[in-house]
JSON list of C-alpha atoms in Angstrom, two decimals:
[
{"chain": "A", "resi": 1, "resn": "UNK", "atom": "CA", "xyz": [208.31, 157.42, 237.23]},
{"chain": "A", "resi": 2, "resn": "UNK", "atom": "CA", "xyz": [205.45, 154.93, 237.73]},
{"chain": "A", "resi": 3, "resn": "UNK", "atom": "CA", "xyz": [203.64, 153.89, 234.59]},
{"chain": "A", "resi": 4, "resn": "UNK", "atom": "CA", "xyz": [200.17, 152.94, 233.49]},
{"chain": "A", "resi": 5, "resn": "UNK", "atom": "CA", "xyz": [200.42, 150.53, 230.58]},
{"chain": "A", "resi": 6, "resn": "UNK", "atom": "CA", "xyz": [197.74, 149.97, 227.97]},
{"chain": "A", "resi": 7, "resn": "UNK", "atom": "CA", "xyz": [197.21, 147.37, 225.28]},
{"chain": "A", "resi": 8, "resn": "UNK", "atom": "CA", "xyz": [196.70, 147.32, 222.39]},
{"chain": "A", "resi": 9, "resn": "UNK", "atom": "CA", "xyz": [198.26, 150.58, 221.29]},
{"chain": "A", "resi": 10, "resn": "UNK", "atom": "CA", "xyz": [196.17, 150.48, 218.13]},
{"chain": "A", "resi": 11, "resn": "UNK", "atom": "CA", "xyz": [193.25, 148.33, 217.07]},
{"chain": "A", "resi": 12, "resn": "UNK", "atom": "CA", "xyz": [191.17, 148.33, 213.92]},
{"chain": "A", "resi": 13, "resn": "UNK", "atom": "CA", "xyz": [187.83, 146.61, 214.20]},
{"chain": "A", "resi": 14, "resn": "UNK", "atom": "CA", "xyz": [184.71, 146.19, 212.11]},
{"chain": "A", "resi": 15, "resn": "UNK", "atom": "CA", "xyz": [181.51, 147.90, 213.12]},
{"chain": "A", "resi": 16, "resn": "UNK", "atom": "CA", "xyz": [179.45, 145.68, 215.38]},
{"chain": "A", "resi": 17, "resn": "UNK", "atom": "CA", "xyz": [182.42, 143.77, 216.78]},
{"chain": "A", "resi": 18, "resn": "UNK", "atom": "CA", "xyz": [183.31, 143.62, 220.45]},
{"chain": "A", "resi": 19, "resn": "UNK", "atom": "CA", "xyz": [186.49, 145.27, 221.61]},
{"chain": "A", "resi": 20, "resn": "UNK", "atom": "CA", "xyz": [188.37, 144.92, 224.89]},
{"chain": "A", "resi": 21, "resn": "UNK", "atom": "CA", "xyz": [190.97, 147.48, 225.85]},
{"chain": "A", "resi": 22, "resn": "UNK", "atom": "CA", "xyz": [193.33, 146.58, 228.67]},
{"chain": "A", "resi": 23, "resn": "UNK", "atom": "CA", "xyz": [195.13, 148.63, 231.26]},
{"chain": "A", "resi": 24, "resn": "UNK", "atom": "CA", "xyz": [197.64, 147.69, 233.92]},
{"chain": "A", "resi": 25, "resn": "UNK", "atom": "CA", "xyz": [197.37, 150.30, 236.65]},
{"chain": "A", "resi": 26, "resn": "UNK", "atom": "CA", "xyz": [200.20, 151.44, 238.84]},
{"chain": "A", "resi": 27, "resn": "UNK", "atom": "CA", "xyz": [200.46, 148.95, 241.66]},
{"chain": "A", "resi": 28, "resn": "UNK", "atom": "CA", "xyz": [198.85, 150.11, 244.91]},
{"chain": "A", "resi": 29, "resn": "UNK", "atom": "CA", "xyz": [196.62, 152.60, 243.06]},
{"chain": "A", "resi": 30, "resn": "UNK", "atom": "CA", "xyz": [192.99, 152.10, 243.91]},
{"chain": "A", "resi": 31, "resn": "UNK", "atom": "CA", "xyz": [191.09, 154.47, 241.63]},
{"chain": "A", "resi": 32, "resn": "UNK", "atom": "CA", "xyz": [190.87, 153.75, 237.93]},
{"chain": "A", "resi": 33, "resn": "UNK", "atom": "CA", "xyz": [189.43, 155.73, 235.06]},
{"chain": "A", "resi": 34, "resn": "UNK", "atom": "CA", "xyz": [188.77, 155.60, 231.38]},
{"chain": "A", "resi": 35, "resn": "UNK", "atom": "CA", "xyz": [188.78, 158.71, 229.25]},
{"chain": "A", "resi": 36, "resn": "UNK", "atom": "CA", "xyz": [188.43, 159.02, 225.53]},
{"chain": "A", "resi": 37, "resn": "UNK", "atom": "CA", "xyz": [189.46, 161.57, 222.94]},
{"chain": "A", "resi": 38, "resn": "UNK", "atom": "CA", "xyz": [187.90, 161.65, 219.50]},
{"chain": "A", "resi": 39, "resn": "UNK", "atom": "CA", "xyz": [190.37, 162.99, 216.95]},
{"chain": "A", "resi": 40, "resn": "UNK", "atom": "CA", "xyz": [190.48, 166.77, 217.08]},
{"chain": "A", "resi": 41, "resn": "UNK", "atom": "CA", "xyz": [188.23, 166.97, 220.14]},
{"chain": "A", "resi": 42, "resn": "UNK", "atom": "CA", "xyz": [188.71, 167.28, 223.88]},
{"chain": "A", "resi": 43, "resn": "UNK", "atom": "CA", "xyz": [189.48, 164.52, 226.34]},
{"chain": "A", "resi": 44, "resn": "UNK", "atom": "CA", "xyz": [186.23, 163.26, 227.85]},
{"chain": "A", "resi": 45, "resn": "UNK", "atom": "CA", "xyz": [185.56, 161.38, 231.07]},
{"chain": "A", "resi": 46, "resn": "UNK", "atom": "CA", "xyz": [183.91, 157.99, 230.63]},
{"chain": "A", "resi": 47, "resn": "UNK", "atom": "CA", "xyz": [183.96, 156.17, 233.93]},
{"chain": "A", "resi": 48, "resn": "UNK", "atom": "CA", "xyz": [185.63, 155.87, 237.31]},
{"chain": "A", "resi": 49, "resn": "UNK", "atom": "CA", "xyz": [186.07, 152.60, 239.17]},
{"chain": "A", "resi": 50, "resn": "UNK", "atom": "CA", "xyz": [186.87, 151.95, 242.79]},
{"chain": "A", "resi": 51, "resn": "UNK", "atom": "CA", "xyz": [186.61, 148.95, 245.05]},
{"chain": "A", "resi": 52, "resn": "UNK", "atom": "CA", "xyz": [185.49, 146.75, 242.17]},
{"chain": "A", "resi": 53, "resn": "UNK", "atom": "CA", "xyz": [182.57, 148.87, 241.17]},
{"chain": "A", "resi": 54, "resn": "UNK", "atom": "CA", "xyz": [181.75, 151.90, 239.06]},
{"chain": "A", "resi": 55, "resn": "UNK", "atom": "CA", "xyz": [181.78, 155.03, 241.19]},
{"chain": "A", "resi": 56, "resn": "UNK", "atom": "CA", "xyz": [180.73, 157.43, 238.46]},
{"chain": "A", "resi": 57, "resn": "UNK", "atom": "CA", "xyz": [180.03, 157.36, 234.75]},
{"chain": "A", "resi": 58, "resn": "UNK", "atom": "CA", "xyz": [179.28, 159.93, 232.10]},
{"chain": "A", "resi": 59, "resn": "UNK", "atom": "CA", "xyz": [176.36, 159.97, 229.69]},
{"chain": "A", "resi": 60, "resn": "UNK", "atom": "CA", "xyz": [178.75, 158.66, 227.02]},
{"chain": "A", "resi": 61, "resn": "UNK", "atom": "CA", "xyz": [179.16, 155.45, 229.02]},
{"chain": "A", "resi": 62, "resn": "UNK", "atom": "CA", "xyz": [175.96, 153.73, 227.92]},
{"chain": "A", "resi": 63, "resn": "UNK", "atom": "CA", "xyz": [174.99, 150.06, 227.95]},
{"chain": "A", "resi": 64, "resn": "UNK", "atom": "CA", "xyz": [177.47, 149.33, 225.17]},
{"chain": "A", "resi": 65, "resn": "UNK", "atom": "CA", "xyz": [180.32, 149.95, 227.58]},
{"chain": "A", "resi": 66, "resn": "UNK", "atom": "CA", "xyz": [181.44, 147.97, 230.59]},
{"chain": "A", "resi": 67, "resn": "UNK", "atom": "CA", "xyz": [184.47, 147.88, 232.83]},
{"chain": "A", "resi": 68, "resn": "UNK", "atom": "CA", "xyz": [185.89, 145.27, 235.12]},
{"chain": "A", "resi": 69, "resn": "UNK", "atom": "CA", "xyz": [189.02, 144.22, 236.93]},
{"chain": "A", "resi": 70, "resn": "UNK", "atom": "CA", "xyz": [188.73, 140.46, 236.59]},
{"chain": "A", "resi": 71, "resn": "UNK", "atom": "CA", "xyz": [192.05, 139.29, 237.97]},
{"chain": "A", "resi": 72, "resn": "UNK", "atom": "CA", "xyz": [193.02, 142.06, 240.34]},
{"chain": "A", "resi": 73, "resn": "UNK", "atom": "CA", "xyz": [195.57, 143.49, 237.95]},
{"chain": "A", "resi": 74, "resn": "UNK", "atom": "CA", "xyz": [194.18, 144.29, 234.49]},
{"chain": "A", "resi": 75, "resn": "UNK", "atom": "CA", "xyz": [191.49, 146.93, 234.29]},
{"chain": "A", "resi": 76, "resn": "UNK", "atom": "CA", "xyz": [189.46, 146.50, 231.12]},
{"chain": "A", "resi": 77, "resn": "UNK", "atom": "CA", "xyz": [187.07, 148.53, 229.04]},
{"chain": "A", "resi": 78, "resn": "UNK", "atom": "CA", "xyz": [184.73, 146.53, 226.85]},
{"chain": "A", "resi": 79, "resn": "UNK", "atom": "CA", "xyz": [182.72, 147.96, 224.01]},
{"chain": "A", "resi": 80, "resn": "UNK", "atom": "CA", "xyz": [180.05, 145.42, 223.17]},
{"chain": "A", "resi": 81, "resn": "UNK", "atom": "CA", "xyz": [179.09, 146.34, 219.62]},
{"chain": "A", "resi": 82, "resn": "UNK", "atom": "CA", "xyz": [181.30, 149.02, 218.21]},
{"chain": "A", "resi": 83, "resn": "UNK", "atom": "CA", "xyz": [179.98, 151.92, 216.17]},
{"chain": "A", "resi": 84, "resn": "UNK", "atom": "CA", "xyz": [181.85, 154.20, 213.80]},
{"chain": "A", "resi": 85, "resn": "UNK", "atom": "CA", "xyz": [181.61, 157.01, 216.35]},
{"chain": "A", "resi": 86, "resn": "UNK", "atom": "CA", "xyz": [183.49, 154.90, 218.91]},
{"chain": "A", "resi": 87, "resn": "UNK", "atom": "CA", "xyz": [186.67, 155.58, 216.92]},
{"chain": "A", "resi": 88, "resn": "UNK", "atom": "CA", "xyz": [188.87, 157.47, 219.35]},
{"chain": "A", "resi": 89, "resn": "UNK", "atom": "CA", "xyz": [191.91, 157.30, 221.58]},
{"chain": "A", "resi": 90, "resn": "UNK", "atom": "CA", "xyz": [191.03, 155.67, 224.89]},
{"chain": "A", "resi": 91, "resn": "UNK", "atom": "CA", "xyz": [193.13, 156.61, 227.88]},
{"chain": "A", "resi": 92, "resn": "UNK", "atom": "CA", "xyz": [193.31, 154.67, 231.11]},
{"chain": "A", "resi": 93, "resn": "UNK", "atom": "CA", "xyz": [194.26, 156.64, 234.20]},
{"chain": "A", "resi": 94, "resn": "UNK", "atom": "CA", "xyz": [194.90, 155.76, 237.81]},
{"chain": "A", "resi": 95, "resn": "UNK", "atom": "CA", "xyz": [195.37, 157.63, 241.04]},
{"chain": "A", "resi": 96, "resn": "UNK", "atom": "CA", "xyz": [195.61, 157.15, 244.73]},
{"chain": "A", "resi": 97, "resn": "UNK", "atom": "CA", "xyz": [195.28, 159.62, 247.59]},
{"chain": "A", "resi": 98, "resn": "UNK", "atom": "CA", "xyz": [198.61, 158.43, 248.98]},
{"chain": "A", "resi": 99, "resn": "UNK", "atom": "CA", "xyz": [200.30, 159.71, 245.81]},
{"chain": "A", "resi": 100, "resn": "UNK", "atom": "CA", "xyz": [198.83, 163.16, 246.31]},
{"chain": "A", "resi": 101, "resn": "UNK", "atom": "CA", "xyz": [195.96, 162.45, 243.96]},
{"chain": "A", "resi": 102, "resn": "UNK", "atom": "CA", "xyz": [198.22, 162.91, 240.94]},
{"chain": "A", "resi": 103, "resn": "UNK", "atom": "CA", "xyz": [196.49, 161.27, 238.02]},
{"chain": "A", "resi": 104, "resn": "UNK", "atom": "CA", "xyz": [198.67, 159.13, 235.81]},
{"chain": "A", "resi": 105, "resn": "UNK", "atom": "CA", "xyz": [197.56, 158.48, 232.24]},
{"chain": "A", "resi": 106, "resn": "UNK", "atom": "CA", "xyz": [198.53, 155.55, 230.08]},
{"chain": "A", "resi": 107, "resn": "UNK", "atom": "CA", "xyz": [199.76, 156.12, 226.54]},
{"chain": "A", "resi": 108, "resn": "UNK", "atom": "CA", "xyz": [196.36, 155.34, 225.12]},
{"chain": "A", "resi": 109, "resn": "UNK", "atom": "CA", "xyz": [194.75, 152.78, 222.86]},
{"chain": "A", "resi": 110, "resn": "UNK", "atom": "CA", "xyz": [193.81, 154.08, 219.46]},
{"chain": "A", "resi": 111, "resn": "UNK", "atom": "CA", "xyz": [190.59, 152.41, 218.26]},
{"chain": "A", "resi": 112, "resn": "UNK", "atom": "CA", "xyz": [189.51, 152.66, 214.66]},
{"chain": "A", "resi": 113, "resn": "UNK", "atom": "CA", "xyz": [186.08, 151.28, 213.77]},
{"chain": "A", "resi": 114, "resn": "UNK", "atom": "CA", "xyz": [185.53, 150.65, 210.06]},
{"chain": "B", "resi": 1, "resn": "UNK", "atom": "CA", "xyz": [178.23, 177.46, 228.49]},
{"chain": "B", "resi": 2, "resn": "UNK", "atom": "CA", "xyz": [181.12, 175.02, 228.12]},
{"chain": "B", "resi": 3, "resn": "UNK", "atom": "CA", "xyz": [182.35, 173.46, 231.36]},
{"chain": "B", "resi": 4, "resn": "UNK", "atom": "CA", "xyz": [185.94, 174.47, 230.66]},
{"chain": "B", "resi": 5, "resn": "UNK", "atom": "CA", "xyz": [186.61, 177.07, 228.01]},
{"chain": "B", "resi": 6, "resn": "UNK", "atom": "CA", "xyz": [189.98, 178.01, 226.63]},
{"chain": "B", "resi": 7, "resn": "UNK", "atom": "CA", "xyz": [191.45, 180.57, 224.26]},
{"chain": "B", "resi": 8, "resn": "UNK", "atom": "CA", "xyz": [191.16, 179.43, 220.68]},
{"chain": "B", "resi": 9, "resn": "UNK", "atom": "CA", "xyz": [194.49, 178.60, 219.03]},
{"chain": "B", "resi": 10, "resn": "UNK", "atom": "CA", "xyz": [196.85, 178.19, 217.46]},
{"chain": "B", "resi": 11, "resn": "UNK", "atom": "CA", "xyz": [199.35, 180.57, 219.02]},
{"chain": "B", "resi": 12, "resn": "UNK", "atom": "CA", "xyz": [202.40, 180.95, 216.79]},
{"chain": "B", "resi": 13, "resn": "UNK", "atom": "CA", "xyz": [205.22, 182.65, 218.65]},
{"chain": "B", "resi": 14, "resn": "UNK", "atom": "CA", "xyz": [208.96, 183.12, 218.08]},
{"chain": "B", "resi": 15, "resn": "UNK", "atom": "CA", "xyz": [211.43, 181.38, 220.32]},
{"chain": "B", "resi": 16, "resn": "UNK", "atom": "CA", "xyz": [212.05, 183.41, 223.46]},
{"chain": "B", "resi": 17, "resn": "UNK", "atom": "CA", "xyz": [208.62, 185.01, 223.49]},
{"chain": "B", "resi": 18, "resn": "UNK", "atom": "CA", "xyz": [206.29, 185.12, 226.46]},
{"chain": "B", "resi": 19, "resn": "UNK", "atom": "CA", "xyz": [202.85, 183.65, 225.86]},
{"chain": "B", "resi": 20, "resn": "UNK", "atom": "CA", "xyz": [199.76, 183.53, 228.06]},
{"chain": "B", "resi": 21, "resn": "UNK", "atom": "CA", "xyz": [196.83, 181.14, 227.97]},
{"chain": "B", "resi": 22, "resn": "UNK", "atom": "CA", "xyz": [193.51, 181.75, 229.66]},
{"chain": "B", "resi": 23, "resn": "UNK", "atom": "CA", "xyz": [190.76, 179.44, 230.78]},
{"chain": "B", "resi": 24, "resn": "UNK", "atom": "CA", "xyz": [187.38, 179.78, 232.47]},
{"chain": "B", "resi": 25, "resn": "UNK", "atom": "CA", "xyz": [185.34, 177.08, 234.15]},
{"chain": "B", "resi": 26, "resn": "UNK", "atom": "CA", "xyz": [181.65, 176.96, 234.91]},
{"chain": "B", "resi": 27, "resn": "UNK", "atom": "CA", "xyz": [181.36, 174.63, 237.91]},
{"chain": "B", "resi": 28, "resn": "UNK", "atom": "CA", "xyz": [181.90, 176.60, 241.09]},
{"chain": "B", "resi": 29, "resn": "UNK", "atom": "CA", "xyz": [182.18, 173.33, 243.03]},
{"chain": "B", "resi": 30, "resn": "UNK", "atom": "CA", "xyz": [185.44, 172.50, 241.25]},
{"chain": "B", "resi": 31, "resn": "UNK", "atom": "CA", "xyz": [188.16, 171.78, 243.74]},
{"chain": "B", "resi": 32, "resn": "UNK", "atom": "CA", "xyz": [191.45, 171.49, 241.97]},
{"chain": "B", "resi": 33, "resn": "UNK", "atom": "CA", "xyz": [192.92, 172.84, 238.81]},
{"chain": "B", "resi": 34, "resn": "UNK", "atom": "CA", "xyz": [195.68, 171.84, 236.46]},
{"chain": "B", "resi": 35, "resn": "UNK", "atom": "CA", "xyz": [197.46, 172.56, 233.26]},
{"chain": "B", "resi": 36, "resn": "UNK", "atom": "CA", "xyz": [198.28, 169.51, 231.19]},
{"chain": "B", "resi": 37, "resn": "UNK", "atom": "CA", "xyz": [200.38, 169.34, 228.09]},
{"chain": "B", "resi": 38, "resn": "UNK", "atom": "CA", "xyz": [199.49, 167.06, 225.20]},
{"chain": "B", "resi": 39, "resn": "UNK", "atom": "CA", "xyz": [201.70, 166.27, 222.25]},
{"chain": "B", "resi": 40, "resn": "UNK", "atom": "CA", "xyz": [200.14, 165.06, 219.03]},
{"chain": "B", "resi": 41, "resn": "UNK", "atom": "CA", "xyz": [198.42, 161.69, 219.55]},
{"chain": "B", "resi": 42, "resn": "UNK", "atom": "CA", "xyz": [199.98, 161.25, 222.97]},
{"chain": "B", "resi": 43, "resn": "UNK", "atom": "CA", "xyz": [198.51, 161.09, 226.43]},
{"chain": "B", "resi": 44, "resn": "UNK", "atom": "CA", "xyz": [197.98, 164.24, 228.49]},
{"chain": "B", "resi": 45, "resn": "UNK", "atom": "CA", "xyz": [200.87, 164.88, 230.85]},
{"chain": "B", "resi": 46, "resn": "UNK", "atom": "CA", "xyz": [200.61, 166.99, 233.96]},
{"chain": "B", "resi": 47, "resn": "UNK", "atom": "CA", "xyz": [202.45, 170.27, 233.56]},
{"chain": "B", "resi": 48, "resn": "UNK", "atom": "CA", "xyz": [201.49, 171.81, 236.86]},
{"chain": "B", "resi": 49, "resn": "UNK", "atom": "CA", "xyz": [198.77, 172.12, 239.43]},
{"chain": "B", "resi": 50, "resn": "UNK", "atom": "CA", "xyz": [197.27, 175.55, 239.95]},
{"chain": "B", "resi": 51, "resn": "UNK", "atom": "CA", "xyz": [196.85, 177.04, 243.41]},
{"chain": "B", "resi": 52, "resn": "UNK", "atom": "CA", "xyz": [194.89, 180.05, 244.58]},
{"chain": "B", "resi": 53, "resn": "UNK", "atom": "CA", "xyz": [198.06, 181.81, 245.65]},
{"chain": "B", "resi": 54, "resn": "UNK", "atom": "CA", "xyz": [199.57, 181.34, 242.21]},
{"chain": "B", "resi": 55, "resn": "UNK", "atom": "CA", "xyz": [202.56, 179.14, 241.60]},
{"chain": "B", "resi": 56, "resn": "UNK", "atom": "CA", "xyz": [205.63, 179.02, 239.48]},
{"chain": "B", "resi": 57, "resn": "UNK", "atom": "CA", "xyz": [207.70, 176.19, 238.08]},
{"chain": "B", "resi": 58, "resn": "UNK", "atom": "CA", "xyz": [210.70, 177.44, 236.19]},
{"chain": "B", "resi": 59, "resn": "UNK", "atom": "CA", "xyz": [209.47, 179.30, 233.11]},
{"chain": "B", "resi": 60, "resn": "UNK", "atom": "CA", "xyz": [205.85, 178.46, 233.84]},
{"chain": "B", "resi": 61, "resn": "UNK", "atom": "CA", "xyz": [203.54, 180.48, 236.07]},
{"chain": "B", "resi": 62, "resn": "UNK", "atom": "CA", "xyz": [199.95, 179.53, 236.84]},
{"chain": "B", "resi": 63, "resn": "UNK", "atom": "CA", "xyz": [197.27, 181.67, 238.43]},
{"chain": "B", "resi": 64, "resn": "UNK", "atom": "CA", "xyz": [193.80, 180.88, 239.73]},
{"chain": "B", "resi": 65, "resn": "UNK", "atom": "CA", "xyz": [191.00, 183.31, 240.48]},
{"chain": "B", "resi": 66, "resn": "UNK", "atom": "CA", "xyz": [188.19, 181.38, 242.14]},
{"chain": "B", "resi": 67, "resn": "UNK", "atom": "CA", "xyz": [185.86, 184.37, 242.30]},
{"chain": "B", "resi": 68, "resn": "UNK", "atom": "CA", "xyz": [186.05, 184.84, 238.54]},
{"chain": "B", "resi": 69, "resn": "UNK", "atom": "CA", "xyz": [186.45, 181.10, 237.85]},
{"chain": "B", "resi": 70, "resn": "UNK", "atom": "CA", "xyz": [189.49, 181.91, 235.77]},
{"chain": "B", "resi": 71, "resn": "UNK", "atom": "CA", "xyz": [192.81, 180.13, 235.33]},
{"chain": "B", "resi": 72, "resn": "UNK", "atom": "CA", "xyz": [195.88, 181.28, 233.46]},
{"chain": "B", "resi": 73, "resn": "UNK", "atom": "CA", "xyz": [199.23, 179.93, 232.35]},
{"chain": "B", "resi": 74, "resn": "UNK", "atom": "CA", "xyz": [202.21, 182.08, 231.45]},
{"chain": "B", "resi": 75, "resn": "UNK", "atom": "CA", "xyz": [205.19, 180.66, 229.61]},
{"chain": "B", "resi": 76, "resn": "UNK", "atom": "CA", "xyz": [208.30, 182.80, 229.56]},
{"chain": "B", "resi": 77, "resn": "UNK", "atom": "CA", "xyz": [211.28, 182.44, 227.23]},
{"chain": "B", "resi": 78, "resn": "UNK", "atom": "CA", "xyz": [209.44, 179.87, 225.14]},
{"chain": "B", "resi": 79, "resn": "UNK", "atom": "CA", "xyz": [211.42, 177.04, 223.57]},
{"chain": "B", "resi": 80, "resn": "UNK", "atom": "CA", "xyz": [210.80, 175.02, 220.44]},
{"chain": "B", "resi": 81, "resn": "UNK", "atom": "CA", "xyz": [210.12, 172.06, 222.72]},
{"chain": "B", "resi": 82, "resn": "UNK", "atom": "CA", "xyz": [207.20, 173.93, 224.29]},
{"chain": "B", "resi": 83, "resn": "UNK", "atom": "CA", "xyz": [205.23, 173.38, 221.08]},
{"chain": "B", "resi": 84, "resn": "UNK", "atom": "CA", "xyz": [202.23, 171.31, 222.11]},
{"chain": "B", "resi": 85, "resn": "UNK", "atom": "CA", "xyz": [198.58, 171.63, 223.05]},
{"chain": "B", "resi": 86, "resn": "UNK", "atom": "CA", "xyz": [197.96, 173.01, 226.53]},
{"chain": "B", "resi": 87, "resn": "UNK", "atom": "CA", "xyz": [194.91, 171.67, 228.30]},
{"chain": "B", "resi": 88, "resn": "UNK", "atom": "CA", "xyz": [193.13, 173.45, 231.10]},
{"chain": "B", "resi": 89, "resn": "UNK", "atom": "CA", "xyz": [191.76, 170.81, 233.44]},
{"chain": "B", "resi": 90, "resn": "UNK", "atom": "CA", "xyz": [189.38, 171.08, 236.36]},
{"chain": "B", "resi": 91, "resn": "UNK", "atom": "CA", "xyz": [188.68, 168.42, 238.97]},
{"chain": "B", "resi": 92, "resn": "UNK", "atom": "CA", "xyz": [185.24, 168.18, 240.49]},
{"chain": "B", "resi": 93, "resn": "UNK", "atom": "CA", "xyz": [185.48, 165.01, 242.58]},
{"chain": "B", "resi": 94, "resn": "UNK", "atom": "CA", "xyz": [182.33, 162.99, 243.03]},
{"chain": "B", "resi": 95, "resn": "UNK", "atom": "CA", "xyz": [181.35, 162.03, 246.54]},
{"chain": "B", "resi": 96, "resn": "UNK", "atom": "CA", "xyz": [183.19, 159.01, 247.87]},
{"chain": "B", "resi": 97, "resn": "UNK", "atom": "CA", "xyz": [186.65, 159.91, 246.72]},
{"chain": "B", "resi": 98, "resn": "UNK", "atom": "CA", "xyz": [188.44, 159.65, 243.44]},
{"chain": "B", "resi": 99, "resn": "UNK", "atom": "CA", "xyz": [188.57, 162.30, 240.78]},
{"chain": "B", "resi": 100, "resn": "UNK", "atom": "CA", "xyz": [186.62, 163.48, 237.79]},
{"chain": "B", "resi": 101, "resn": "UNK", "atom": "CA", "xyz": [188.62, 165.61, 235.44]},
{"chain": "B", "resi": 102, "resn": "UNK", "atom": "CA", "xyz": [186.96, 167.93, 232.96]},
{"chain": "B", "resi": 103, "resn": "UNK", "atom": "CA", "xyz": [189.21, 169.01, 230.13]},
{"chain": "B", "resi": 104, "resn": "UNK", "atom": "CA", "xyz": [189.14, 172.09, 227.97]},
{"chain": "B", "resi": 105, "resn": "UNK", "atom": "CA", "xyz": [189.56, 171.67, 224.24]},
{"chain": "B", "resi": 106, "resn": "UNK", "atom": "CA", "xyz": [193.14, 172.85, 224.51]},
{"chain": "B", "resi": 107, "resn": "UNK", "atom": "CA", "xyz": [195.15, 175.65, 223.02]},
{"chain": "B", "resi": 108, "resn": "UNK", "atom": "CA", "xyz": [197.78, 174.80, 220.48]},
{"chain": "B", "resi": 109, "resn": "UNK", "atom": "CA", "xyz": [201.14, 176.49, 220.81]},
{"chain": "B", "resi": 110, "resn": "UNK", "atom": "CA", "xyz": [203.71, 176.55, 218.03]},
{"chain": "B", "resi": 111, "resn": "UNK", "atom": "CA", "xyz": [207.07, 178.02, 218.87]},
{"chain": "B", "resi": 112, "resn": "UNK", "atom": "CA", "xyz": [209.06, 178.96, 215.80]},
{"chain": "B", "resi": 113, "resn": "UNK", "atom": "CA", "xyz": [212.69, 179.87, 215.12]}
]
């Protein structure tokens, strides 16, 4: 089965530091997403990305967050100045209409802000 | 009202039991519907899509009632390996393609010997 891979699997960072989470989408997928899940809470949509630009973002995705696909392969989520409440599991997901719009999730990056 | 609302858990059932989960959604513009399974600290994994006509996949049966904005999942002959959190998920795609999934909080199932 095709895979979305994410790195790092776990990162501990100090409050105020910048964090970059990386995702390698399934090749030939064109739509990319970030979701997050705070421990004990539901999975929440952050942002969708298509054709090298954000197509939709949630109210969670404020100016502290940014996404890009700098080299045509990695899809990154940057948190500029982390806060304690950014501690969560961050899931990358990808899809493509040619695959029946099935959404494939990566295994997640667990971010702990201390 | 929550966008996607699910039965509170946990459901503790003996092996072999039949268990049903319910879900309601608030956005009538939602276009597609799913049940995902999530194991502890793992990513959500698609269990099955849900169609208006109802659909079955082995021991799992899903139903959708668009008029009532209600989705259900029935698990028959439950196994220990079915223990997980079951997420009701609704897709309301934004214009221009792509998807936007809205997740329920999940219902935890524990199947016991």
